[in-house]
């Protein structure tokens, strides 16, 4: 029967005595001359083949002895009981005594070992990604991703969502990140852009009456590369009509809960909700990891009454209690101080308080503060005997970010960020606008289609920074896995918003005229959310890097080293595209 009767992950003791045909790749060969064992691999697993001088014909023996790693072969043989069984393998009870063999394709010696553990470095494995995909860990990740996307599709489809494709060749818009640009051959001097997200299209689908939309879709952002970011990535993009924020939160909490149950077998209670302001105050971060405590204690009240100028001149004095940290030696603490002073963190220094077992305190600022003061700090940070209180101070938002970095680092060191523990939460009431130091103007924090909270439109004039939006993020284990908002659906309000964001009437019309036009033809109230699929899959899979869950990822420099892209174009192609290139790499 064709190339195979079974896969290489399928045969068990029950099959002993059957004659089978298998196909696959040669993973490993052990050749003793009179006896040859081969591990035959495919997507489903590994089956051991045996060639035995006494039981296998000479021709077949000869072919077997000429095999190399990664040859593609087809074999026929009998399933026999294995002498030394391997309990770590599904097929470990049996082996195949081969009677016929055909080499379907030879292989060069692979540049790295294609086994669970490999000797191949990152770059080499990226260059030969198709070989890396043969390895179980990579293959399993791709299969895991498939399982997640299928669960998403089924869940949403069951809830009446319809998957609609939106175009990839669209128009460049200045808000948000930088666009990837595609020159138009047929329209000299004109360009398409690749979508950063299908945002405006999904809103138009709501105007079009689709009611519930989703799409598992590629998005493109030409941003400076940060660790573990991909210039093209996948979103689960969703939009609903006739909804308020509560409807969206319920629906997508449902989806997330379904995934955790379906994929991880984990049941989670109702997701906690936290306002953006509270998240910043308690964790210094709008995507707090709440698998562990170490909440911030603000200390201004109890630390700015003495002669310690560093604290007195600070906008914010804030600390965390590190569980068991009093065990650290002076040297350990000095190292910690160096850690927060690294440019990546940027603190100027760190004050610490040892919480001794006898209830006394010893601090690095004993000159200024007495036991009574320190006891108050301990109370504010929730420190117990045996803990170490770490205190940072300075500009409020910078200090919060620095302490948040320390909190995450300490949690990692203390093993508090367990990959099999899941702590989702909603962060709500995001500010509508964000001040941008560089351009010295306000930007939409989420995007310009986000609706302010009811009754806050007026605030826009006097105190734009204080306006809160109907915008929410879904956070899982310290990662933003989804974000969305209730949209503006009124032409006048949308046009006012563009105004506030510094668009001239002409610019707004040129860039978003189509949306505002559509709003004049009966746009329903609507809102939505988009999940970062790559990150979501990685977290559910209990791993750190999204690259491990993408079949053909780009490297840290945004290059595909396998196909060698980006690349130069030849003159003719450039001419056709009406492009002049002045610099060649
Ligand atoms: N389009 C938004 C984003 O990519 C998500 C949304 O508002 O639905 O962040």
Coordinates of C-alpha atoms and ligand atoms in Angstrom, one line a residue:
X1 CA 0.0 0.0 0.0
X2 CA 1.9 3.0 -1.3
X3 CA 4.7 4.5 0.6
X4 CA 3.5 3.4 4.1
X5 CA 1.0 1.4 6.0
X6 CA 1.8 3.1 9.3
X7 CA 3.5 6.1 10.5
X8 CA 6.7 5.9 12.6
X9 CA 4.9 6.8 15.8
X10 CA 2.2 4.2 15.5
X11 CA 3.3 0.6 16.1
X12 CA 3.0 -1.1 19.5
X13 CA 3.3 -4.6 21.0
X14 CA -0.2 -5.4 19.6
X15 CA 1.3 -5.1 16.1
X16 CA 3.9 -7.8 16.6
X17 CA 3.7 -10.3 13.7
X18 CA 2.3 -7.8 11.2
X19 CA 4.1 -7.0 8.0
X20 CA 4.3 -3.2 7.5
X21 CA 5.7 -0.6 5.2
X22 CA 7.2 2.5 6.7
X23 CA 8.8 5.6 5.2
X24 CA 10.8 8.4 6.7
X25 CA 14.2 9.9 7.5
X26 CA 17.2 8.1 8.8
X27 CA 17.9 9.7 12.1
X28 CA 20.6 7.5 13.6
X29 CA 22.5 4.4 12.4
X30 CA 24.3 1.9 14.6
X31 CA 26.3 -0.4 12.4
X32 CA 28.0 -3.5 13.9
X33 CA 28.5 -5.1 10.5
X34 CA 26.5 -8.2 11.1
X35 CA 23.7 -6.2 12.6
X36 CA 22.5 -2.7 11.8
X37 CA 20.0 -0.6 13.7
X38 CA 18.3 2.5 12.2
X39 CA 16.1 5.0 13.9
X40 CA 13.5 6.0 11.3
X41 CA 11.8 9.3 11.9
X42 CA 8.7 11.2 10.6
X43 CA 6.4 13.8 12.1
X44 CA 4.7 11.1 14.2
X45 CA 7.7 9.6 15.9
X46 CA 10.6 7.2 15.6
X47 CA 10.6 3.5 14.9
X48 CA 13.6 1.3 15.2
X49 CA 14.6 -0.8 12.2
X50 CA 16.8 -3.8 12.4
X51 CA 18.9 -5.4 9.7
X52 CA 20.4 -8.8 10.7
X53 CA 22.9 -10.7 8.6
X54 CA 21.2 -14.0 9.6
X55 CA 17.7 -12.9 8.8
X56 CA 18.1 -10.1 6.2
X57 CA 19.0 -10.7 2.6
X58 CA 22.5 -9.7 1.4
X59 CA 21.2 -7.0 -1.0
X60 CA 19.2 -5.4 1.7
X61 CA 22.2 -5.6 4.1
X62 CA 24.3 -3.9 1.6
X63 CA 21.9 -1.0 1.0
X64 CA 21.5 -0.6 4.7
X65 CA 25.2 -0.4 5.3
X66 CA 25.4 2.5 2.7
X67 CA 22.7 4.6 4.4
X68 CA 23.6 8.0 5.8
X69 CA 21.9 10.4 8.2
X70 CA 18.7 12.0 6.8
X71 CA 18.4 9.7 3.8
X72 CA 14.8 9.2 2.9
X73 CA 13.9 5.5 2.8
X74 CA 11.0 3.2 2.4
X75 CA 11.2 -0.2 4.1
X76 CA 9.0 -3.3 4.4
X77 CA 9.4 -5.8 7.2
X78 CA 7.9 -7.6 10.1
X79 CA 7.0 -6.1 13.5
X80 CA 9.0 -8.0 16.1
X81 CA 9.4 -7.7 19.8
X82 CA 12.4 -5.7 20.8
X83 CA 15.0 -7.4 23.0
X84 CA 16.0 -4.3 25.0
X85 CA 12.7 -2.3 25.2
X86 CA 12.8 1.5 25.5
X87 CA 10.1 2.8 27.8
X88 CA 10.8 6.4 26.8
X89 CA 9.6 5.8 23.3
X90 CA 6.0 5.1 22.2
X91 CA 7.2 2.5 19.8
X92 CA 9.9 1.2 22.3
X93 CA 8.4 -2.3 22.6
X94 CA 8.9 -3.2 19.0
X95 CA 11.3 -3.0 16.1
X96 CA 11.0 -3.8 12.4
X97 CA 13.0 -6.7 10.9
X98 CA 13.5 -5.3 7.4
X99 CA 13.1 -7.5 4.4
X100 CA 12.9 -4.8 1.6
X101 CA 14.4 -1.4 1.4
X102 CA 14.4 1.4 -1.1
X103 CA 16.4 4.6 -0.9
X104 CA 13.9 7.3 -2.0
X105 CA 16.4 10.1 -1.7
X106 CA 20.0 10.5 -0.4
X107 CA 21.0 13.4 1.8
X108 CA 24.1 15.4 2.3
X109 CA 25.4 15.1 5.8
X110 CA 23.3 17.6 7.8
X111 CA 25.1 20.6 9.2
X112 CA 23.9 19.8 12.7
X113 CA 22.4 16.9 14.6
X114 CA 18.8 16.5 13.9
X115 CA 17.7 15.1 17.2
X116 CA 15.9 16.4 20.3
X117 CA 19.1 17.9 21.5
X118 CA 21.2 19.4 18.8
X119 CA 24.7 20.7 18.5
X120 CA 23.6 23.4 16.0
X121 CA 23.9 27.0 17.0
X122 CA 21.0 29.4 16.5
X123 CA 22.3 31.0 13.2
X124 CA 23.0 27.6 11.6
X125 CA 19.6 26.3 12.6
X126 CA 17.9 29.4 11.2
X127 CA 19.8 29.0 7.9
X128 CA 18.6 25.4 7.6
X129 CA 15.3 25.9 9.2
X130 CA 13.7 23.1 7.2
X131 CA 16.1 20.7 8.9
X132 CA 15.4 22.3 12.3
X133 CA 11.7 21.7 11.7
X134 CA 12.4 18.0 11.5
X135 CA 13.6 18.1 15.2
X136 CA 10.9 17.1 17.7
X137 CA 11.0 20.3 19.8
X138 CA 10.4 22.6 16.8
X139 CA 7.9 20.3 15.2
X140 CA 6.0 20.0 18.4
X141 CA 5.8 23.7 18.8
X142 CA 4.3 24.1 15.3
X143 CA 1.8 21.4 16.0
X144 CA 1.0 23.1 19.3
X145 CA 0.4 26.4 17.5
X146 CA -2.0 24.6 15.1
X147 CA -3.9 23.2 18.1
X148 CA -4.2 26.7 19.6
X149 CA -5.4 28.3 16.3
X150 CA -7.9 25.5 15.7
X151 CA -9.3 26.0 19.2
X152 CA -9.6 29.7 18.6
X153 CA -11.3 29.2 15.2
X154 CA -13.7 26.6 16.6
X155 CA -14.6 28.7 19.7
X156 CA -15.2 31.9 17.8
X157 CA -17.1 30.2 15.0
X158 CA -19.3 28.5 17.5
X159 CA -20.1 32.0 18.9
X160 CA -21.2 33.2 15.5
X161 CA -17.9 35.0 14.6
X162 CA -17.1 35.0 10.9
X163 CA -13.5 34.9 9.6
X164 CA -13.1 37.5 6.9
X165 CA -9.9 38.3 5.1
X166 CA -8.9 41.9 4.7
X167 CA -6.3 43.2 2.2
X168 CA -2.6 43.3 2.6
X169 CA -1.9 46.0 0.1
X170 CA -3.3 49.1 1.7
X171 CA -2.5 52.7 2.2
X172 CA 0.2 54.1 4.5
X173 CA -1.0 55.9 7.6
X174 CA 1.3 57.8 9.8
X175 CA -0.1 56.9 13.2
X176 CA 1.5 54.1 15.2
X177 CA 4.6 52.3 14.0
X178 CA 6.3 52.7 10.6
X179 CA 4.8 51.0 7.6
X180 CA 6.4 48.5 5.3
X181 CA 6.0 50.0 1.8
X182 CA 5.4 48.3 -1.5
X183 CA 6.0 50.3 -4.7
X184 CA 3.2 50.2 -7.3
X185 CA 4.6 49.3 -10.8
X186 CA 1.4 50.3 -12.5
X187 CA 1.1 53.7 -10.7
X188 CA 4.4 55.5 -11.0
X189 CA 5.4 57.3 -7.8
X190 CA 2.6 55.6 -5.8
X191 CA 3.0 53.0 -3.0
X192 CA 1.0 50.5 -1.1
X193 CA 1.7 49.8 2.6
X194 CA 1.4 46.5 4.4
X195 CA -1.2 46.7 7.3
X196 CA 0.0 47.2 10.8
X197 CA -3.3 45.7 11.7
X198 CA -6.7 45.4 9.9
X199 CA -8.1 48.0 12.2
X200 CA -10.0 50.2 9.8
X201 CA -11.1 47.3 7.7
X202 CA -12.7 45.5 10.6
X203 CA -14.5 48.7 11.6
X204 CA -15.8 48.9 8.0
X205 CA -17.0 45.3 8.3
X206 CA -19.0 46.4 11.2
X207 CA -20.5 49.3 9.1
X208 CA -21.1 46.5 6.6
X209 CA -23.2 44.7 9.1
X210 CA -21.0 41.6 9.6
X211 CA -21.7 42.0 13.4
X212 CA -19.0 39.5 14.6
X213 CA -15.7 39.3 12.8
X214 CA -12.4 37.6 13.4
X215 CA -9.3 36.9 11.4
X216 CA -6.1 35.1 12.2
X217 CA -4.0 37.5 10.3
X218 CA -0.4 38.7 9.5
X219 CA 0.4 42.2 10.6
X220 CA 3.5 44.2 9.6
X221 CA 5.4 46.8 11.6
X222 CA 8.7 48.3 10.6
X223 CA 9.9 49.1 14.1
X224 CA 13.3 49.1 15.4
X225 CA 13.9 45.5 16.5
X226 CA 13.7 44.7 20.1
X227 CA 14.5 41.3 21.5
X228 CA 11.9 38.8 20.5
X229 CA 9.9 41.0 18.2
X230 CA 9.2 40.0 14.6
X231 CA 8.6 42.6 11.8
X232 CA 5.7 40.3 10.7
X233 CA 3.6 38.7 13.3
X234 CA 0.1 37.2 13.7
X235 CA -2.9 38.5 15.4
X236 CA -6.2 37.0 16.3
X237 CA -8.1 40.1 15.3
X238 CA -11.7 40.6 16.4
X239 CA -14.5 43.1 16.2
X240 CA -18.1 43.1 17.3
X241 CA -21.0 45.5 16.7
X242 CA -23.7 46.6 19.2
X243 CA -21.4 46.0 22.2
X244 CA -20.1 47.9 25.2
X245 CA -16.8 47.2 26.9
X246 CA -18.4 44.7 29.2
X247 CA -19.5 42.6 26.3
X248 CA -16.1 42.5 24.8
X249 CA -14.4 41.6 28.2
X250 CA -16.9 38.8 28.7
X251 CA -16.5 37.3 25.2
X252 CA -12.8 37.3 25.2
X253 CA -12.4 36.2 28.8
X254 CA -14.5 33.3 27.6
X255 CA -12.1 32.6 24.7
X256 CA -9.0 32.8 26.9
X257 CA -10.6 30.6 29.6
X258 CA -11.5 28.1 26.9
X259 CA -7.9 28.0 25.6
X260 CA -6.5 27.6 29.1
X261 CA -8.8 24.7 29.7
X262 CA -8.6 23.1 26.2
X263 CA -4.8 23.5 25.8
X264 CA -3.4 23.5 29.3
X265 CA -6.2 21.8 31.2
X266 CA -6.2 24.7 33.6
X267 CA -9.4 26.2 35.1
X268 CA -9.2 29.8 36.0
X269 CA -11.7 31.9 38.0
X270 CA -13.1 35.1 36.7
X271 CA -10.2 37.4 35.6
X272 CA -9.4 40.2 38.0
X273 CA -9.7 43.7 36.6
X274 CA -7.4 46.5 37.5
X275 CA -7.3 50.1 36.3
X276 CA -4.2 51.3 34.5
X277 CA -3.6 53.7 37.3
X278 CA -3.7 51.0 39.9
X279 CA -1.4 48.7 37.9
X280 CA 1.1 51.5 37.6
X281 CA 0.9 52.3 41.3
X282 CA 1.1 48.7 42.5
X283 CA 3.4 47.2 40.0
X284 CA 4.9 50.1 38.0
X285 CA 3.8 48.4 34.9
X286 CA 0.7 48.2 32.7
X287 CA 1.1 44.5 32.3
X288 CA 1.8 43.2 35.8
X289 CA 2.7 39.7 36.5
X290 CA 0.4 38.8 39.3
X291 CA 1.5 35.3 39.8
X292 CA 3.4 36.6 42.8
X293 CA 3.1 39.5 45.3
X294 CA 5.9 42.0 45.9
X295 CA 3.5 44.9 45.4
X296 CA 5.0 48.4 45.5
X297 CA 4.8 50.4 48.8
X298 CA 4.8 54.1 48.2
X299 CA 6.9 55.7 50.9
X300 CA 6.8 59.5 50.4
X301 CA 4.7 60.0 53.5
X302 CA 7.0 58.0 55.7
X303 CA 10.4 58.9 54.2
X304 CA 10.3 62.6 53.4
X305 CA 10.3 64.0 56.9
X306 CA 14.0 63.7 57.7
X307 CA 17.2 65.2 56.3
X308 CA 17.8 62.7 53.6
X309 CA 17.8 65.0 50.5
X310 CA 17.8 62.2 47.9
X311 CA 14.3 61.2 49.1
X312 CA 13.1 64.7 49.9
X313 CA 13.8 65.9 46.4
X314 CA 12.2 62.9 44.8
X315 CA 8.8 62.9 43.2
X316 CA 8.3 59.3 44.3
X317 CA 9.9 57.1 46.9
X318 CA 8.8 53.5 46.5
X319 CA 9.9 50.1 47.7
X320 CA 9.3 46.4 47.5
X321 CA 9.9 43.6 50.0
X322 CA 12.0 40.7 48.7
X323 CA 11.0 37.6 50.4
X324 CA 13.9 36.0 52.3
X325 CA 16.2 38.8 51.1
X326 CA 17.7 39.4 54.5
X327 CA 19.8 36.3 53.8
X328 CA 21.8 38.2 51.2
X329 CA 25.3 39.1 52.1
X330 CA 26.6 42.7 51.8
X331 CA 28.3 41.6 48.6
X332 CA 25.0 40.2 47.2
X333 CA 23.3 43.4 47.9
X334 CA 26.1 45.5 46.3
X335 CA 25.6 43.3 43.2
X336 CA 21.9 44.1 43.3
X337 CA 22.6 47.8 43.5
X338 CA 24.9 47.5 40.5
X339 CA 22.1 45.6 38.7
X340 CA 19.6 48.5 39.2
X341 CA 22.3 51.0 38.1
X342 CA 22.9 49.3 34.8
X343 CA 21.9 51.6 31.9
X344 CA 19.1 49.1 30.9
X345 CA 17.5 49.8 34.3
X346 CA 18.8 53.3 35.0
X347 CA 18.4 53.8 38.8
X348 CA 20.8 56.2 40.4
X349 CA 21.1 54.0 43.5
X350 CA 19.2 51.9 45.9
X351 CA 18.4 52.2 49.6
X352 CA 17.8 48.9 51.4
X353 CA 16.5 47.8 54.8
X354 CA 17.2 44.4 56.3
X355 CA 14.3 43.0 58.3
X356 CA 15.9 40.9 61.0
X357 CA 14.4 37.9 62.5
X358 CA 14.2 39.5 65.9
X359 CA 11.9 42.3 64.5
X360 CA 14.7 44.9 64.3
X361 CA 15.8 46.7 61.2
X362 CA 19.1 47.7 59.7
X363 CA 19.2 50.0 56.8
X364 CA 21.7 51.7 54.5
X365 CA 20.3 55.0 55.7
X366 CA 20.5 54.4 59.4
X367 CA 22.0 57.9 59.7
X368 CA 18.6 59.4 58.8
X369 CA 15.9 57.0 59.8
X370 CA 15.2 55.3 63.1
X371 CA 13.6 51.9 63.8
X372 CA 10.2 53.6 64.0
X373 CA 10.5 55.0 60.5
X374 CA 11.7 51.7 59.1
X375 CA 8.9 49.8 60.7
X376 CA 6.5 52.1 58.8
X377 CA 8.3 51.3 55.5
X378 CA 8.0 47.6 56.3
X379 CA 4.3 48.1 56.9
X380 CA 3.8 49.9 53.5
X381 CA 5.8 47.3 51.5
X382 CA 4.3 44.4 53.4
X383 CA 7.8 43.3 54.5
X384 CA 8.1 40.5 57.1
X385 CA 11.0 39.4 59.3
X386 CA 13.6 37.8 57.0
X387 CA 12.8 40.1 54.0
X388 CA 14.9 42.8 52.4
X389 CA 13.2 46.1 51.4
X390 CA 14.6 47.7 48.3
X391 CA 13.8 51.4 47.8
X392 CA 14.2 53.5 44.7
X393 CA 13.4 57.2 44.3
X394 CA 13.2 60.0 41.7
X395 CA 10.9 60.9 38.9
X396 CA 7.7 58.9 39.4
X397 CA 7.3 57.2 36.1
X398 CA 11.0 56.4 35.7
X399 CA 11.2 55.1 39.3
X400 CA 8.2 52.9 38.8
X401 CA 9.7 51.4 35.7
X402 CA 13.0 50.8 37.4
X403 CA 11.4 49.1 40.4
X404 CA 9.2 47.1 38.1
X405 CA 12.3 45.8 36.4
X406 CA 13.8 44.8 39.8
X407 CA 10.6 43.2 40.9
X408 CA 10.5 41.0 37.7
X409 CA 14.2 40.2 38.0
X410 CA 13.9 39.1 41.7
X411 CA 10.8 37.0 40.9
X412 CA 12.7 35.2 38.2
X413 CA 15.7 34.6 40.5
X414 CA 13.4 33.4 43.2
X415 CA 11.6 31.0 40.8
X416 CA 8.3 32.8 41.3
X417 CA 7.5 33.0 37.6
X418 CA 6.3 29.4 37.0
X419 CA 5.5 28.6 33.4
X420 CA 2.7 26.2 34.4
X421 CA 0.9 28.8 36.5
X422 CA -1.5 31.1 34.7
X423 CA -2.6 34.5 36.1
X424 CA -4.7 36.5 33.6
X425 CA -6.1 39.9 34.3
X426 CA -7.7 42.8 32.5
X427 CA -6.1 46.2 32.7
X428 CA -8.8 48.8 32.0
X429 CA -9.3 52.5 31.8
X430 CA -6.1 53.3 29.9
X431 CA -5.4 57.0 29.2
X432 CA -6.7 58.0 25.9
X433 CA -3.6 60.0 25.0
X434 CA 0.1 59.8 25.7
X435 CA 2.5 62.7 25.7
X436 CA 5.4 62.2 23.2
X437 CA 8.5 64.0 24.3
X438 CA 10.1 63.8 20.9
X439 CA 7.3 65.3 18.8
X440 CA 6.0 67.3 21.7
X441 CA 2.4 66.4 21.2
X442 CA -0.2 63.9 22.3
X443 CA -0.5 60.6 20.6
X444 CA -3.4 58.2 20.8
X445 CA -2.2 55.6 23.4
X446 CA -4.1 52.8 21.7
X447 CA -5.1 54.2 18.3
X448 CA -7.0 57.3 17.1
X449 CA -10.3 55.3 16.7
X450 CA -10.5 54.6 20.4
X451 CA -13.5 56.2 22.2
X452 CA -13.0 58.3 25.3
X453 CA -14.9 57.2 28.4
X454 CA -18.4 58.5 28.4
X455 CA -18.5 62.2 29.4
X456 CA -14.8 62.7 29.1
X457 CA -14.8 64.4 25.7
X458 CA -15.0 67.8 27.4
X459 CA -11.8 67.1 29.4
X460 CA -9.9 66.8 26.2
X461 CA -9.7 70.6 25.9
X462 CA -8.4 71.4 29.4
X463 CA -6.6 68.3 30.6
X464 CA -6.0 65.9 27.7
X465 CA -3.6 63.7 29.6
X466 CA -6.3 62.9 32.2
X467 CA -8.8 61.6 29.7
X468 CA -9.5 57.9 30.1
X469 CA -10.4 55.7 27.2
X470 CA -12.7 52.7 26.8
X471 CA -9.5 50.7 26.2
X472 CA -8.4 47.5 27.8
X473 CA -5.5 45.0 27.7
X474 CA -5.6 41.4 28.5
X475 CA -2.5 40.5 30.5
X476 CA -1.2 37.0 31.1
X477 CA 1.8 36.3 33.3
X478 CA 3.3 39.7 32.8
X479 CA 2.7 39.8 29.0
X480 CA 0.2 41.9 27.1
X481 CA -1.5 39.2 25.1
X482 CA -4.4 41.2 23.8
X483 CA -5.6 44.8 23.6
X484 CA -8.5 46.7 22.2
X485 CA -11.1 49.4 22.6
X486 CA -14.6 50.6 22.1
X487 CA -14.4 52.7 19.0
X488 CA -15.7 56.1 18.0
X489 CA -18.6 55.6 15.6
X490 CA -19.7 59.2 15.1
X491 CA -18.1 61.2 12.3
X492 CA -18.1 64.4 14.2
X493 CA -16.3 62.9 17.2
X494 CA -13.8 61.1 15.0
X495 CA -13.1 64.2 13.2
X496 CA -12.6 66.1 16.5
X497 CA -10.3 63.4 17.7
X498 CA -8.1 63.7 14.6
X499 CA -8.1 67.4 15.3
X500 CA -6.8 66.9 18.9
X501 CA -4.2 64.5 17.6
X502 CA -2.8 67.3 15.4
X503 CA -4.1 66.2 12.0
X504 CA -5.2 69.0 9.7
X505 CA -8.6 68.6 8.2
X506 CA -6.9 67.9 4.9
X507 CA -4.6 65.2 6.4
X508 CA -7.5 63.5 8.2
X509 CA -9.5 63.5 5.0
X510 CA -6.7 62.2 2.9
X511 CA -5.8 59.4 5.3
X512 CA -9.0 58.4 6.9
X513 CA -11.7 60.0 4.7
X514 CA -13.0 56.6 3.8
X515 CA -13.7 55.8 7.4
X516 CA -15.4 59.1 8.2
X517 CA -17.4 58.8 5.0
X518 CA -18.6 55.3 6.0
X519 CA -19.6 56.7 9.4
X520 CA -22.2 58.8 7.6
X521 CA -24.1 55.7 6.5
X522 CA -25.3 54.3 9.7
X523 CA -22.3 53.0 11.6
X524 CA -23.3 50.8 14.5
X525 CA -21.6 51.1 17.9
X526 CA -18.7 48.7 17.9
X527 CA -15.5 47.6 19.5
X528 CA -12.9 44.9 19.4
X529 CA -9.6 43.4 20.5
X530 CA -6.6 41.8 18.9
X531 CA -4.5 39.1 20.5
X532 CA -0.8 38.6 19.7
X533 CA -1.0 34.9 18.6
X534 CA 2.7 34.3 18.6
X535 CA 3.1 35.4 22.2
X536 CA 0.0 33.7 23.3
X537 CA 1.1 30.4 21.9
X538 CA 4.5 30.8 23.5
X539 CA 3.0 31.5 26.9
X540 CA 0.5 28.6 26.7
X541 CA 3.4 26.4 25.6
X542 CA 5.3 27.5 28.7
X543 CA 8.2 29.0 26.7
X544 CA 9.9 32.4 26.4
X545 CA 10.6 33.1 22.7
X546 CA 8.0 33.6 20.1
X547 CA 10.5 32.6 17.4
X548 CA 10.3 29.0 18.5
X549 CA 6.7 29.0 17.5
X550 CA 7.0 30.5 14.1
X551 CA 7.9 28.2 11.2
X552 CA 10.1 30.6 9.3
X553 CA 11.0 33.5 11.7
X554 CA 13.3 36.5 11.0
X555 CA 16.4 36.8 13.1
X556 CA 17.1 39.7 15.6
X557 CA 18.3 41.9 12.7
X558 CA 15.0 41.4 10.9
X559 CA 16.6 39.1 8.3
X560 CA 15.5 35.8 6.9
X561 CA 18.8 34.2 6.8
X562 CA 17.5 31.1 5.0
X563 CA 16.2 32.8 1.9
X564 CA 18.5 35.8 2.5
X565 CA 16.0 38.6 2.6
X566 CA 15.9 41.5 2.4
X567 CA 18.0 41.6 -0.8
X568 CA 18.9 44.0 -3.6
X569 CA 16.9 44.2 -6.8
X570 CA 18.4 44.2 -10.3
X571 CA 18.3 47.4 -12.3
X572 CA 15.5 46.3 -14.6
X573 CA 13.2 45.5 -11.7
X574 CA 14.0 48.8 -10.1
X575 CA 13.3 50.7 -13.3
X576 CA 10.0 48.9 -13.7
X577 CA 9.1 50.0 -10.2
X578 CA 10.2 53.6 -11.0
X579 CA 12.7 53.4 -8.1
X580 CA 16.2 54.8 -8.0
X581 CA 18.6 53.3 -5.5
X582 CA 21.4 55.5 -4.5
X583 CA 23.1 53.3 -1.9
X584 CA 24.0 49.7 -2.4
X585 CA 24.9 47.5 0.6
Ligands
LIG1 N1 -5.8 47.0 16.0 C1 -5.4 47.0 17.4 C2 -4.0 46.6 17.6 O1 -3.4 46.0 16.7 C3 -6.3 46.1 18.3 C4 -7.7 46.6 18.4 O2 -7.9 47.7 18.8 O3 -8.6 45.8 18.1 O4 -3.4 46.8 18.6

